[in-house]
Tab-separated table of N, CA, C and O in Angstrom:
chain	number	residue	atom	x	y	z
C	229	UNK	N	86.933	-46.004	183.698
C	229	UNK	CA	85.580	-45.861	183.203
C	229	UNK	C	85.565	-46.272	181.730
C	229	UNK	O	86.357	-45.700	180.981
C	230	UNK	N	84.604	-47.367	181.153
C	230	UNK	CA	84.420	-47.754	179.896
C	230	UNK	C	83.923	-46.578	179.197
C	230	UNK	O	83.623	-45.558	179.818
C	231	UNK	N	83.809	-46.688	177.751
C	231	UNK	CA	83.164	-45.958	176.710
C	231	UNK	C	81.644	-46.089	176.773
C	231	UNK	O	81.103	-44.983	176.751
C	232	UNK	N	81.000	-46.871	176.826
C	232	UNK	CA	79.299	-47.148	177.279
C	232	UNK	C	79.311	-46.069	178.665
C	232	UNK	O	78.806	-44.948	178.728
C	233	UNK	N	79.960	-46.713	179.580
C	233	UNK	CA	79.518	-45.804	180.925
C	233	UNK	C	79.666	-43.726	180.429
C	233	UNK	O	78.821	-42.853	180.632
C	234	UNK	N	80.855	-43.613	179.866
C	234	UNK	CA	80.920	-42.378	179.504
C	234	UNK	C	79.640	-41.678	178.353
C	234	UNK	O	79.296	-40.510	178.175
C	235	UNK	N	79.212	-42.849	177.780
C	235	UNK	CA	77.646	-42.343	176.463
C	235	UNK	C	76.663	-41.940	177.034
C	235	UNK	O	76.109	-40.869	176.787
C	236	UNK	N	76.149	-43.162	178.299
C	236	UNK	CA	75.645	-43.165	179.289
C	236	UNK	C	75.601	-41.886	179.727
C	236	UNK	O	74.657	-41.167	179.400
C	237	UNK	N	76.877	-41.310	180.732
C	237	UNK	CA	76.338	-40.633	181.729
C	237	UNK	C	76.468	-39.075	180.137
C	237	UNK	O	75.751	-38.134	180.477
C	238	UNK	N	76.835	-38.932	179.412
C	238	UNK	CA	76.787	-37.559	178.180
C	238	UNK	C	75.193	-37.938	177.393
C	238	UNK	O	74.766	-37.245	176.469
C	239	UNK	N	74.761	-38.632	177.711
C	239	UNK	CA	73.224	-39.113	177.297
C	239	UNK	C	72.338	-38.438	178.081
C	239	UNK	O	71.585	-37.547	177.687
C	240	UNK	N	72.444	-38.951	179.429
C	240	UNK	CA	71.564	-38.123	180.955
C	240	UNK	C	71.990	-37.416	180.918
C	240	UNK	O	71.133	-36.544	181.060
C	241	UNK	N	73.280	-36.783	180.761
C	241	UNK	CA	73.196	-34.871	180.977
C	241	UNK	C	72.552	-34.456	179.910
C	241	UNK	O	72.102	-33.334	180.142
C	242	UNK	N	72.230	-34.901	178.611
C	242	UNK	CA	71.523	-34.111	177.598
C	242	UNK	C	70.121	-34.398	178.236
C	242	UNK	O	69.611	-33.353	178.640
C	243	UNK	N	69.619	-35.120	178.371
C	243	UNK	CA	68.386	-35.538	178.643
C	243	UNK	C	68.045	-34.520	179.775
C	243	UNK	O	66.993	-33.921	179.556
C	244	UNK	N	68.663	-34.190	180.897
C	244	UNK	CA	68.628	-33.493	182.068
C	244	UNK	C	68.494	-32.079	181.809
C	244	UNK	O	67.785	-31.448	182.592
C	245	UNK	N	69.176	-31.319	180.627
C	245	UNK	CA	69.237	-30.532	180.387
C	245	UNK	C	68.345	-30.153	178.975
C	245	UNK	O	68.431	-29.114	178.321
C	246	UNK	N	67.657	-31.073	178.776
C	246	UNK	CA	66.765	-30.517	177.578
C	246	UNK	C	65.614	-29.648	178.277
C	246	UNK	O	65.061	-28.719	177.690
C	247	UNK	N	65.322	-30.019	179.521
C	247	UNK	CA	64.400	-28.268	179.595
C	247	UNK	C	64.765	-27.261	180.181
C	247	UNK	O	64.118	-26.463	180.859
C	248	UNK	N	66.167	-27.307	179.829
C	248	UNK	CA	66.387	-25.667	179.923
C	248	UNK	C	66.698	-24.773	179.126
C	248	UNK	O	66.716	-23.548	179.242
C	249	UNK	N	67.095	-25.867	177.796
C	249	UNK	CA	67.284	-24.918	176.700
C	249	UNK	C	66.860	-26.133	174.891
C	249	UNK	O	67.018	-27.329	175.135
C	250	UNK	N	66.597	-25.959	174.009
C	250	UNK	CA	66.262	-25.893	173.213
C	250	UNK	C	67.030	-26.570	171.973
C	250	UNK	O	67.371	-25.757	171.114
C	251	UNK	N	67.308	-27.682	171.768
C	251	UNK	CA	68.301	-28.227	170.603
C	251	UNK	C	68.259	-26.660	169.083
C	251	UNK	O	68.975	-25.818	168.541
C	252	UNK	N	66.892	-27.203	169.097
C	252	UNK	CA	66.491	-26.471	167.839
C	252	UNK	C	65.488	-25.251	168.257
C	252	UNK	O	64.702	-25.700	169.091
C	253	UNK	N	65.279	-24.163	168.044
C	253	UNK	CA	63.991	-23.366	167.804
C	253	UNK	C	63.158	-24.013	167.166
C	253	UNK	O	63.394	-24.695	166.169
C	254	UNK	N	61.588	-23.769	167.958
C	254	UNK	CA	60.593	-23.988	167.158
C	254	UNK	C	60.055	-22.589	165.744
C	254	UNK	O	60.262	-21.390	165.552
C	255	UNK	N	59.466	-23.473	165.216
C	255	UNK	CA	59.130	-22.281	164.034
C	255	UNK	C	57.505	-21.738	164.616
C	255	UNK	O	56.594	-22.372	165.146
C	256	UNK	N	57.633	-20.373	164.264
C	256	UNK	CA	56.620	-19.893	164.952
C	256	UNK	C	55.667	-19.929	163.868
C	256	UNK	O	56.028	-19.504	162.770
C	257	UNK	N	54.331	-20.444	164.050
C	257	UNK	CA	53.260	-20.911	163.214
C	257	UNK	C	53.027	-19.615	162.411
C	257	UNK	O	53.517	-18.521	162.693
C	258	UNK	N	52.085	-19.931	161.208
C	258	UNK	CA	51.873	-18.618	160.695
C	258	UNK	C	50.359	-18.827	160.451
C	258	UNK	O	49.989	-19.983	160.249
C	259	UNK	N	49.658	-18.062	160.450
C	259	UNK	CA	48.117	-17.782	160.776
C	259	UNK	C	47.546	-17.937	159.494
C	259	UNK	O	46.762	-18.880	159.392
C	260	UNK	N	47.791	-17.079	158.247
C	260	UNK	CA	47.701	-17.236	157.177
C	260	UNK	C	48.867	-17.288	156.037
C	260	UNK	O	49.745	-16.459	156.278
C	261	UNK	N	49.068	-17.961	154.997
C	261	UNK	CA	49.438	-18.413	154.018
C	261	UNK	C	49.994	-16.853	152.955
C	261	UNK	O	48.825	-16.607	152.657
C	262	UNK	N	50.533	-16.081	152.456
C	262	UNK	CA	50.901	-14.857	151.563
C	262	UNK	C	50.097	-15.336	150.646
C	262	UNK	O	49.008	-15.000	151.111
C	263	UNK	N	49.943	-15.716	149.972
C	263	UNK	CA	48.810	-15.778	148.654
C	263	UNK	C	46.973	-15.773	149.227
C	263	UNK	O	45.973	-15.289	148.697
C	264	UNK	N	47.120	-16.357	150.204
C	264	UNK	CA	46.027	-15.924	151.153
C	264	UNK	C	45.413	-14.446	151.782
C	264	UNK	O	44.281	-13.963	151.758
C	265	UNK	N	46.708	-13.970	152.352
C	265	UNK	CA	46.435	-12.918	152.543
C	265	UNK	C	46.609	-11.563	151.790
C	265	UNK	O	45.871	-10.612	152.048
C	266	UNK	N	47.627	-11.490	150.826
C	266	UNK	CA	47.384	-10.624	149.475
C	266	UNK	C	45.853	-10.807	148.621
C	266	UNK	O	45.236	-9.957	147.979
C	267	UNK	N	45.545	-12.117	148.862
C	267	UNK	CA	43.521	-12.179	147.785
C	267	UNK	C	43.331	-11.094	148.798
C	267	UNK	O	43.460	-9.970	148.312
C	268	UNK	N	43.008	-11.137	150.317
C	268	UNK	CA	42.152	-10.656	151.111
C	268	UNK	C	42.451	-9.176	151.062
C	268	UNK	O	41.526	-8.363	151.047
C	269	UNK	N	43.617	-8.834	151.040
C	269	UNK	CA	44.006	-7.411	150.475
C	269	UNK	C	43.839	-6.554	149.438
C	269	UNK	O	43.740	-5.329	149.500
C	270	UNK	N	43.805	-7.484	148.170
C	270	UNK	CA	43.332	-6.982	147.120
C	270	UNK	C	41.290	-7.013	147.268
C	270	UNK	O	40.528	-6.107	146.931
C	271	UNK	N	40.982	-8.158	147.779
C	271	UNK	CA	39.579	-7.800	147.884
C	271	UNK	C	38.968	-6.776	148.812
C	271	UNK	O	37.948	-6.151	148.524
C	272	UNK	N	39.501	-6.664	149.712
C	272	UNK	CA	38.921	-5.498	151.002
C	272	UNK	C	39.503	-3.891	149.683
C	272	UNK	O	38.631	-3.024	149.736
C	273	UNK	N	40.152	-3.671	149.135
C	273	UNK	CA	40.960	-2.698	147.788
C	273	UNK	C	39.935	-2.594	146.539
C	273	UNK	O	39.907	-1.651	145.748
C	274	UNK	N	39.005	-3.860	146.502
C	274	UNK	CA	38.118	-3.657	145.635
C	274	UNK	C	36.636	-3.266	146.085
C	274	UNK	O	35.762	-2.520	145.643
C	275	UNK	N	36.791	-4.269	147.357
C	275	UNK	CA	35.531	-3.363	147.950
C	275	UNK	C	35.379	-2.112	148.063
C	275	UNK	O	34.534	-1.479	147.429
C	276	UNK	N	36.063	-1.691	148.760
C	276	UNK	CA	36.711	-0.067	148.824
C	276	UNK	C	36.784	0.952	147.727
C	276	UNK	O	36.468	2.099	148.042
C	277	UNK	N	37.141	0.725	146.519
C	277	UNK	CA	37.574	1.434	145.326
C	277	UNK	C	35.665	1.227	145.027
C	277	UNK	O	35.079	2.306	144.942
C	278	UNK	N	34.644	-0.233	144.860
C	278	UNK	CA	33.585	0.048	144.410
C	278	UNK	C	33.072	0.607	145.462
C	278	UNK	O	31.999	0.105	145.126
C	279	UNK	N	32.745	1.302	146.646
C	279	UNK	CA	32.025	2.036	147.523
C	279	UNK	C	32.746	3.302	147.451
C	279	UNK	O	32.055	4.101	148.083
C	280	UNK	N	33.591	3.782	147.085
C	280	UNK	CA	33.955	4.777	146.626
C	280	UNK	C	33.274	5.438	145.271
C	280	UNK	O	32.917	6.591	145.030
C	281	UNK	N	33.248	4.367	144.579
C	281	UNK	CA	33.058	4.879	143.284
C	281	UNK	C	31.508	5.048	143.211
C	281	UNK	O	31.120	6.114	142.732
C	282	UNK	N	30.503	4.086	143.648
C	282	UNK	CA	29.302	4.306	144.203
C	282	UNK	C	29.028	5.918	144.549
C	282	UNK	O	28.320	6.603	143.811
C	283	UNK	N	29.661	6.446	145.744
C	283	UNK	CA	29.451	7.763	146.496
C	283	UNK	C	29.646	8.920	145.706
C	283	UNK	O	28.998	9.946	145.911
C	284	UNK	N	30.673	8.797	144.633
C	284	UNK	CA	30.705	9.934	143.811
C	284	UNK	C	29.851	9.653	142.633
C	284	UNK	O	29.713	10.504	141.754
């Protein structure tokens, strides 16, 4: 058996076997951005602190 025929057939077994498992993990998306969601934290903190401060 040549060196081509052996690339060959270690080529189709990867190929054959890519859906069963995964070279790499995918990265799992992220919804919002940390500087994004700390504003929204600190603002829902200010809303809050002025409706507080309102009531008393």
């Amino acid at each position: 058996m040549m060196v081509a025929d052996t690339n060959k057939l270690e080529q189709a077994a990867r190929v054959s076997m890519s859906g069963f498992q995964d070279a790499e993990p995918q990265p799992t998306p992220r919804s919002f951005h940390l500087p994004l969601r700390l504003g929204a934290v600190a603002l829902l903190a200010a809303v809050a602190l002025t409706a507080a401060w309102q009531l008393f």
